[in-house]
PDB file of C-alpha atoms in Angstrom:
ATOM      1  CA  UNK A   1       0.000   0.000   0.000  1.00  0.00           C
ATOM      2  CA  UNK A   2       1.113   3.580  -0.532  1.00  0.00           C
ATOM      3  CA  UNK A   3       1.164   5.378   2.775  1.00  0.00           C
ATOM      4  CA  UNK A   4       1.039   9.092   3.511  1.00  0.00           C
ATOM      5  CA  UNK A   5       4.100  11.336   3.313  1.00  0.00           C
ATOM      6  CA  UNK A   6       4.591  10.871   7.061  1.00  0.00           C
ATOM      7  CA  UNK A   7       3.700   7.177   7.099  1.00  0.00           C
ATOM      8  CA  UNK A   8       6.019   5.854   4.407  1.00  0.00           C
ATOM      9  CA  UNK A   9       9.387   7.117   5.759  1.00  0.00           C
ATOM     10  CA  UNK A  10      11.095   4.577   8.067  1.00  0.00           C
ATOM     11  CA  UNK A  11       9.154   1.745   6.431  1.00  0.00           C
ATOM     12  CA  UNK A  12      12.543   0.450   5.259  1.00  0.00           C
ATOM     13  CA  UNK A  13      12.456  -1.321   8.626  1.00  0.00           C
ATOM     14  CA  UNK A  14       9.526  -3.349   7.350  1.00  0.00           C
ATOM     15  CA  UNK A  15      11.892  -5.746   5.568  1.00  0.00           C
ATOM     16  CA  UNK A  16      13.385  -6.837   8.892  1.00  0.00           C
ATOM     17  CA  UNK A  17      12.076 -10.385   8.579  1.00  0.00           C
ATOM     18  CA  UNK A  18      13.492 -11.018   5.096  1.00  0.00           C
ATOM     19  CA  UNK A  19      16.794  -9.429   6.163  1.00  0.00           C
ATOM     20  CA  UNK A  20      16.991 -11.697   9.203  1.00  0.00           C
ATOM     21  CA  UNK A  21      16.279 -14.815   7.119  1.00  0.00           C
ATOM     22  CA  UNK A  22      18.842 -13.874   4.477  1.00  0.00           C
ATOM     23  CA  UNK A  23      21.601 -13.037   6.955  1.00  0.00           C
ATOM     24  CA  UNK A  24      20.932 -16.060   9.171  1.00  0.00           C
ATOM     25  CA  UNK A  25      20.966 -18.302   6.103  1.00  0.00           C
ATOM     26  CA  UNK A  26      24.264 -16.822   4.929  1.00  0.00           C
ATOM     27  CA  UNK A  27      25.822 -17.261   8.378  1.00  0.00           C
ATOM     28  CA  UNK A  28      24.544 -20.849   8.676  1.00  0.00           C
ATOM     29  CA  UNK A  29      25.935 -21.782   5.274  1.00  0.00           C
ATOM     30  CA  UNK A  30      29.295 -20.155   5.949  1.00  0.00           C
ATOM     31  CA  UNK A  31      29.377 -21.932   9.297  1.00  0.00           C
ATOM     32  CA  UNK A  32      28.824 -25.313   7.695  1.00  0.00           C
ATOM     33  CA  UNK A  33      25.052 -25.687   8.020  1.00  0.00           C
ATOM     34  CA  UNK A  34      23.682 -29.037   9.055  1.00  0.00           C
ATOM     35  CA  UNK A  35      25.357 -31.967   7.266  1.00  0.00           C
ATOM     36  CA  UNK A  36      22.373 -34.315   7.412  1.00  0.00           C
ATOM     37  CA  UNK A  37      19.600 -32.085   6.043  1.00  0.00           C
ATOM     38  CA  UNK A  38      18.905 -29.449   3.420  1.00  0.00           C
ATOM     39  CA  UNK A  39      18.472 -25.834   4.517  1.00  0.00           C
ATOM     40  CA  UNK A  40      16.530 -23.477   2.247  1.00  0.00           C
ATOM     41  CA  UNK A  41      15.792 -19.748   2.446  1.00  0.00           C
ATOM     42  CA  UNK A  42      12.748 -18.442   0.582  1.00  0.00           C
ATOM     43  CA  UNK A  43      12.587 -14.638   0.543  1.00  0.00           C
ATOM     44  CA  UNK A  44       9.007 -13.338   0.354  1.00  0.00           C
ATOM     45  CA  UNK A  45       9.251  -9.728  -0.759  1.00  0.00           C
ATOM     46  CA  UNK A  46       6.588  -7.143  -1.589  1.00  0.00           C
ATOM     47  CA  UNK A  47       7.106  -3.687  -3.080  1.00  0.00           C
ATOM     48  CA  UNK A  48       5.022  -0.715  -1.976  1.00  0.00           C
ATOM     49  CA  UNK A  49       4.651   0.837  -5.412  1.00  0.00           C
ATOM     50  CA  UNK A  50       1.994   2.039  -7.823  1.00  0.00           C
ATOM     51  CA  UNK A  51       1.656   0.049 -11.024  1.00  0.00           C
ATOM     52  CA  UNK A  52      -1.109  -1.439 -13.189  1.00  0.00           C
ATOM     53  CA  UNK A  53      -0.566  -4.694 -11.283  1.00  0.00           C
ATOM     54  CA  UNK A  54      -0.737  -3.160  -7.813  1.00  0.00           C
ATOM     55  CA  UNK A  55      -3.185  -4.724  -5.371  1.00  0.00           C
ATOM     56  CA  UNK A  56      -6.388  -2.749  -4.901  1.00  0.00           C
ATOM     57  CA  UNK A  57      -9.165  -2.985  -2.309  1.00  0.00           C
ATOM     58  CA  UNK A  58     -11.770  -5.581  -3.349  1.00  0.00           C
ATOM     59  CA  UNK A  59      -9.361  -7.446  -5.626  1.00  0.00           C
ATOM     60  CA  UNK A  60      -9.523 -11.228  -5.394  1.00  0.00           C
ATOM     61  CA  UNK A  61      -6.215 -13.047  -5.655  1.00  0.00           C
ATOM     62  CA  UNK A  62      -5.729 -16.700  -6.460  1.00  0.00           C
ATOM     63  CA  UNK A  63      -2.806 -17.675  -4.264  1.00  0.00           C
ATOM     64  CA  UNK A  64      -0.028 -20.175  -4.980  1.00  0.00           C
ATOM     65  CA  UNK A  65      -1.835 -22.545  -2.614  1.00  0.00           C
ATOM     66  CA  UNK A  66      -4.884 -22.409  -4.900  1.00  0.00           C
ATOM     67  CA  UNK A  67      -6.988 -20.615  -2.312  1.00  0.00           C
ATOM     68  CA  UNK A  68      -8.651 -17.299  -3.146  1.00  0.00           C
ATOM     69  CA  UNK A  69      -8.245 -14.152  -1.057  1.00  0.00           C
ATOM     70  CA  UNK A  70     -10.430 -11.041  -1.052  1.00  0.00           C
ATOM     71  CA  UNK A  71      -8.324  -7.936  -0.396  1.00  0.00           C
ATOM     72  CA  UNK A  72      -9.930  -5.830   2.310  1.00  0.00           C
ATOM     73  CA  UNK A  73      -6.677  -4.205   3.484  1.00  0.00           C
ATOM     74  CA  UNK A  74      -3.895  -3.352   1.027  1.00  0.00           C
ATOM     75  CA  UNK A  75      -1.563  -2.667   3.970  1.00  0.00           C
ATOM     76  CA  UNK A  76      -1.681  -6.375   4.847  1.00  0.00           C
ATOM     77  CA  UNK A  77       0.526  -7.176   1.866  1.00  0.00           C
ATOM     78  CA  UNK A  78       3.308  -9.039   3.637  1.00  0.00           C
ATOM     79  CA  UNK A  79       1.099 -11.962   4.602  1.00  0.00           C
ATOM     80  CA  UNK A  80       0.145 -12.446   0.947  1.00  0.00           C
ATOM     81  CA  UNK A  81       3.717 -13.072  -0.174  1.00  0.00           C
ATOM     82  CA  UNK A  82       4.466 -15.105   2.967  1.00  0.00           C
ATOM     83  CA  UNK A  83       1.439 -17.292   2.241  1.00  0.00           C
ATOM     84  CA  UNK A  84       2.772 -17.896  -1.266  1.00  0.00           C
ATOM     85  CA  UNK A  85       6.198 -18.613   0.214  1.00  0.00           C
ATOM     86  CA  UNK A  86       5.022 -21.371   2.542  1.00  0.00           C
ATOM     87  CA  UNK A  87       2.871 -22.865  -0.224  1.00  0.00           C
ATOM     88  CA  UNK A  88       5.918 -22.872  -2.515  1.00  0.00           C
ATOM     89  CA  UNK A  89       8.033 -24.525   0.185  1.00  0.00           C
ATOM     90  CA  UNK A  90       5.444 -27.252   0.723  1.00  0.00           C
ATOM     91  CA  UNK A  91       5.115 -27.970  -2.983  1.00  0.00           C
ATOM     92  CA  UNK A  92       8.765 -27.919  -4.008  1.00  0.00           C
ATOM     93  CA  UNK A  93      11.090 -28.359  -1.005  1.00  0.00           C
ATOM     94  CA  UNK A  94       9.550 -31.275   0.941  1.00  0.00           C
ATOM     95  CA  UNK A  95      10.200 -29.608   4.313  1.00  0.00           C
ATOM     96  CA  UNK A  96       9.808 -31.196   7.719  1.00  0.00           C
ATOM     97  CA  UNK A  97       9.878 -27.775   9.363  1.00  0.00           C
ATOM     98  CA  UNK A  98       8.912 -24.315   8.071  1.00  0.00           C
ATOM     99  CA  UNK A  99      10.027 -21.176   9.901  1.00  0.00           C
ATOM    100  CA  UNK A 100       8.888 -17.726   8.797  1.00  0.00           C
ATOM    101  CA  UNK A 101       9.948 -14.341  10.143  1.00  0.00           C
ATOM    102  CA  UNK A 102       8.387 -10.975   9.384  1.00  0.00           C
ATOM    103  CA  UNK A 103       7.457  -7.594  10.782  1.00  0.00           C
ATOM    104  CA  UNK A 104       3.931  -8.855  10.319  1.00  0.00           C
ATOM    105  CA  UNK A 105       1.765  -6.831  12.703  1.00  0.00           C
ATOM    106  CA  UNK A 106       1.972  -3.698  14.798  1.00  0.00           C
ATOM    107  CA  UNK A 107      -0.273  -5.603  17.197  1.00  0.00           C
ATOM    108  CA  UNK A 108       2.734  -7.789  18.077  1.00  0.00           C
ATOM    109  CA  UNK A 109       4.001  -4.917  20.231  1.00  0.00           C
ATOM    110  CA  UNK A 110       0.738  -4.932  22.156  1.00  0.00           C
ATOM    111  CA  UNK A 111       0.866  -8.714  22.586  1.00  0.00           C
ATOM    112  CA  UNK A 112       4.523  -9.206  23.564  1.00  0.00           C
ATOM    113  CA  UNK A 113       6.081  -5.739  23.745  1.00  0.00           C
ATOM    114  CA  UNK A 114       8.803  -3.883  21.874  1.00  0.00           C
ATOM    115  CA  UNK A 115      11.683  -6.134  22.929  1.00  0.00           C
ATOM    116  CA  UNK A 116      10.162  -9.618  22.622  1.00  0.00           C
ATOM    117  CA  UNK A 117       9.133 -11.115  19.291  1.00  0.00           C
ATOM    118  CA  UNK A 118       5.859 -12.992  19.253  1.00  0.00           C
ATOM    119  CA  UNK A 119       6.061 -16.614  18.108  1.00  0.00           C
ATOM    120  CA  UNK A 120       3.184 -18.658  16.673  1.00  0.00           C
ATOM    121  CA  UNK A 121       3.859 -22.378  16.573  1.00  0.00           C
ATOM    122  CA  UNK A 122       2.031 -25.677  16.066  1.00  0.00           C
ATOM    123  CA  UNK A 123       4.601 -27.645  18.106  1.00  0.00           C
ATOM    124  CA  UNK A 124       5.141 -27.354  21.843  1.00  0.00           C
ATOM    125  CA  UNK A 125       8.694 -28.668  21.540  1.00  0.00           C
ATOM    126  CA  UNK A 126       9.647 -26.222  18.768  1.00  0.00           C
ATOM    127  CA  UNK A 127       7.975 -23.378  20.653  1.00  0.00           C
ATOM    128  CA  UNK A 128       9.997 -24.203  23.762  1.00  0.00           C
ATOM    129  CA  UNK A 129      13.220 -24.525  21.771  1.00  0.00           C
ATOM    130  CA  UNK A 130      12.606 -21.106  20.208  1.00  0.00           C
ATOM    131  CA  UNK A 131      12.051 -19.417  23.566  1.00  0.00           C
ATOM    132  CA  UNK A 132      15.212 -21.101  24.902  1.00  0.00           C
ATOM    133  CA  UNK A 133      17.190 -20.063  21.816  1.00  0.00           C
ATOM    134  CA  UNK A 134      16.060 -16.494  22.318  1.00  0.00           C
ATOM    135  CA  UNK A 135      17.207 -16.469  25.914  1.00  0.00           C
ATOM    136  CA  UNK A 136      20.573 -17.937  24.975  1.00  0.00           C
ATOM    137  CA  UNK A 137      21.330 -15.360  22.260  1.00  0.00           C
ATOM    138  CA  UNK A 138      19.461 -12.270  23.504  1.00  0.00           C
ATOM    139  CA  UNK A 139      16.811 -12.174  20.768  1.00  0.00           C
ATOM    140  CA  UNK A 140      13.948 -12.633  23.209  1.00  0.00           C
ATOM    141  CA  UNK A 141      10.572 -14.031  22.200  1.00  0.00           C
ATOM    142  CA  UNK A 142       7.315 -15.122  23.793  1.00  0.00           C
ATOM    143  CA  UNK A 143       4.512 -17.396  22.534  1.00  0.00           C
ATOM    144  CA  UNK A 144       1.370 -16.069  20.896  1.00  0.00           C
ATOM    145  CA  UNK A 145      -1.948 -17.919  21.066  1.00  0.00           C
ATOM    146  CA  UNK A 146      -2.052 -20.812  18.585  1.00  0.00           C
ATOM    147  CA  UNK A 147      -5.735 -21.495  17.911  1.00  0.00           C
ATOM    148  CA  UNK A 148      -6.459 -21.461  14.164  1.00  0.00           C
ATOM    149  CA  UNK A 149      -9.851 -23.072  14.720  1.00  0.00           C
ATOM    150  CA  UNK A 150     -10.908 -20.017  16.762  1.00  0.00           C
ATOM    151  CA  UNK A 151      -9.415 -17.332  14.541  1.00  0.00           C
ATOM    152  CA  UNK A 152     -10.256 -18.437  10.986  1.00  0.00           C
ATOM    153  CA  UNK A 153     -13.684 -16.814  11.232  1.00  0.00           C
ATOM    154  CA  UNK A 154     -11.976 -13.410  11.329  1.00  0.00           C
ATOM    155  CA  UNK A 155     -11.156 -13.827   7.630  1.00  0.00           C
ATOM    156  CA  UNK A 156     -14.605 -14.962   6.450  1.00  0.00           C
ATOM    157  CA  UNK A 157     -15.509 -13.761   2.943  1.00  0.00           C
ATOM    158  CA  UNK A 158     -18.680 -14.219   0.913  1.00  0.00           C
ATOM    159  CA  UNK A 159     -16.812 -14.070  -2.414  1.00  0.00           C
ATOM    160  CA  UNK A 160     -13.500 -15.857  -1.721  1.00  0.00           C
ATOM    161  CA  UNK A 161     -12.003 -18.489   0.534  1.00  0.00           C
ATOM    162  CA  UNK A 162     -10.876 -15.757   2.911  1.00  0.00           C
ATOM    163  CA  UNK A 163     -10.133 -12.074   3.314  1.00  0.00           C
ATOM    164  CA  UNK A 164      -6.593 -10.889   4.013  1.00  0.00           C
ATOM    165  CA  UNK A 165      -7.355  -8.880   7.150  1.00  0.00           C
ATOM    166  CA  UNK A 166      -9.397  -9.464  10.272  1.00  0.00           C
ATOM    167  CA  UNK A 167     -12.956  -8.395  10.941  1.00  0.00           C
ATOM    168  CA  UNK A 168     -12.301  -7.692  14.634  1.00  0.00           C
ATOM    169  CA  UNK A 169      -9.028  -5.914  15.364  1.00  0.00           C
ATOM    170  CA  UNK A 170      -9.479  -6.604  19.083  1.00  0.00           C
ATOM    171  CA  UNK A 171      -9.255 -10.381  18.652  1.00  0.00           C
ATOM    172  CA  UNK A 172      -5.600 -11.502  18.839  1.00  0.00           C
ATOM    173  CA  UNK A 173      -4.524  -9.753  15.648  1.00  0.00           C
ATOM    174  CA  UNK A 174      -1.004 -11.175  15.636  1.00  0.00           C
ATOM    175  CA  UNK A 175      -2.237 -14.734  16.040  1.00  0.00           C
ATOM    176  CA  UNK A 176      -4.859 -14.150  13.351  1.00  0.00           C
ATOM    177  CA  UNK A 177      -2.271 -12.817  10.887  1.00  0.00           C
ATOM    178  CA  UNK A 178      -0.043 -15.832  11.489  1.00  0.00           C
ATOM    179  CA  UNK A 179      -3.090 -18.084  11.073  1.00  0.00           C
ATOM    180  CA  UNK A 180      -3.613 -16.575   7.613  1.00  0.00           C
ATOM    181  CA  UNK A 181      -0.121 -17.734   6.615  1.00  0.00           C
ATOM    182  CA  UNK A 182      -0.559 -21.109   8.333  1.00  0.00           C
ATOM    183  CA  UNK A 183      -3.724 -21.774   6.334  1.00  0.00           C
ATOM    184  CA  UNK A 184      -1.770 -21.687   3.060  1.00  0.00           C
ATOM    185  CA  UNK A 185       0.348 -24.678   3.989  1.00  0.00           C
ATOM    186  CA  UNK A 186      -0.409 -27.704   1.853  1.00  0.00           C
ATOM    187  CA  UNK A 187      -3.355 -29.723   3.254  1.00  0.00           C
ATOM    188  CA  UNK A 188      -1.107 -32.785   3.552  1.00  0.00           C
ATOM    189  CA  UNK A 189       1.743 -30.937   5.291  1.00  0.00           C
ATOM    190  CA  UNK A 190       2.293 -32.638   8.643  1.00  0.00           C
ATOM    191  CA  UNK A 191       5.505 -30.954   9.725  1.00  0.00           C
ATOM    192  CA  UNK A 192       6.256 -28.195  12.200  1.00  0.00           C
ATOM    193  CA  UNK A 193       5.422 -24.542  11.575  1.00  0.00           C
ATOM    194  CA  UNK A 194       6.887 -21.549  13.393  1.00  0.00           C
ATOM    195  CA  UNK A 195       6.222 -17.898  12.662  1.00  0.00           C
ATOM    196  CA  UNK A 196       8.289 -15.149  14.300  1.00  0.00           C
ATOM    197  CA  UNK A 197       6.568 -11.739  14.361  1.00  0.00           C
ATOM    198  CA  UNK A 198       9.396  -9.295  15.058  1.00  0.00           C
ATOM    199  CA  UNK A 199       7.726  -5.958  14.261  1.00  0.00           C
ATOM    200  CA  UNK A 200       8.735  -4.423  17.595  1.00  0.00           C
ATOM    201  CA  UNK A 201      12.284  -5.629  18.199  1.00  0.00           C
ATOM    202  CA  UNK A 202      13.296  -5.219  14.525  1.00  0.00           C
ATOM    203  CA  UNK A 203      13.624  -1.443  14.917  1.00  0.00           C
ATOM    204  CA  UNK A 204      15.282   0.909  17.363  1.00  0.00           C
ATOM    205  CA  UNK A 205      12.643   3.081  18.989  1.00  0.00           C
ATOM    206  CA  UNK A 206      12.951   6.657  17.759  1.00  0.00           C
ATOM    207  CA  UNK A 207      15.398   5.722  15.008  1.00  0.00           C
ATOM    208  CA  UNK A 208      15.246   4.842  11.323  1.00  0.00           C
ATOM    209  CA  UNK A 209      17.788   2.061  11.815  1.00  0.00           C
ATOM    210  CA  UNK A 210      17.048  -1.643  12.120  1.00  0.00           C
ATOM    211  CA  UNK A 211      18.395  -3.757  14.959  1.00  0.00           C
ATOM    212  CA  UNK A 212      19.205  -6.960  13.074  1.00  0.00           C
ATOM    213  CA  UNK A 213      16.872  -8.843  15.414  1.00  0.00           C
ATOM    214  CA  UNK A 214      16.185 -12.383  14.306  1.00  0.00           C
ATOM    215  CA  UNK A 215      19.583 -13.298  12.878  1.00  0.00           C
ATOM    216  CA  UNK A 216      20.929 -14.561  16.196  1.00  0.00           C
ATOM    217  CA  UNK A 217      17.569 -16.155  17.075  1.00  0.00           C
ATOM    218  CA  UNK A 218      17.402 -18.161  13.860  1.00  0.00           C
ATOM    219  CA  UNK A 219      21.038 -19.208  14.143  1.00  0.00           C
ATOM    220  CA  UNK A 220      20.660 -20.227  17.784  1.00  0.00           C
ATOM    221  CA  UNK A 221      17.518 -22.181  16.958  1.00  0.00           C
ATOM    222  CA  UNK A 222      19.267 -23.766  13.972  1.00  0.00           C
ATOM    223  CA  UNK A 223      21.894 -25.037  16.369  1.00  0.00           C
ATOM    224  CA  UNK A 224      19.287 -26.643  18.630  1.00  0.00           C
ATOM    225  CA  UNK A 225      17.338 -28.515  15.950  1.00  0.00           C
TER     226      UNK A 225
END
């Protein structure tokens, strides 16, 4: 979405998730990676720019997963490319574990604060390992509610499989946004899923500069798995 003249500056921080994935992947590869498994990085990138192909309110997108999405909020663009990313990973990479990281929601700062990322996970063991990894490296995180069966209704649409933004902004927005991504996993995917919402800790308060949050967390978690 194109924001106002005061809203768009500093949005360079909004690529904090992709930057963390790229840099953690580079560091893991240079450090030797894991010898007994493949490690892939899929960068899900959206451009805030006007063009004939730009997303407009009321558009309906057919996603890589095959599901259709009614656009009711053009500022919820990151989850669209992340949803395509996890669908791509399921279809082509045969993963046993999918980890996403993004500055997904401003509501993350309400849920877990400015210094702790919020994590959304379908595995108690992976959730615990992520919290422990955060404590060991300093990239702190705290679990968000994982209850897709309670939050899917927020995206109900009469003309598509779902909308891309919630109906009730007071109902666990960060968990709902992560649920949107989760619901584009392949129906037969039975592996682990972890989403790291790092909107707060990705940026220094009062500064245009990013913190690099997430690189150490992903590397520390990589070492525990």
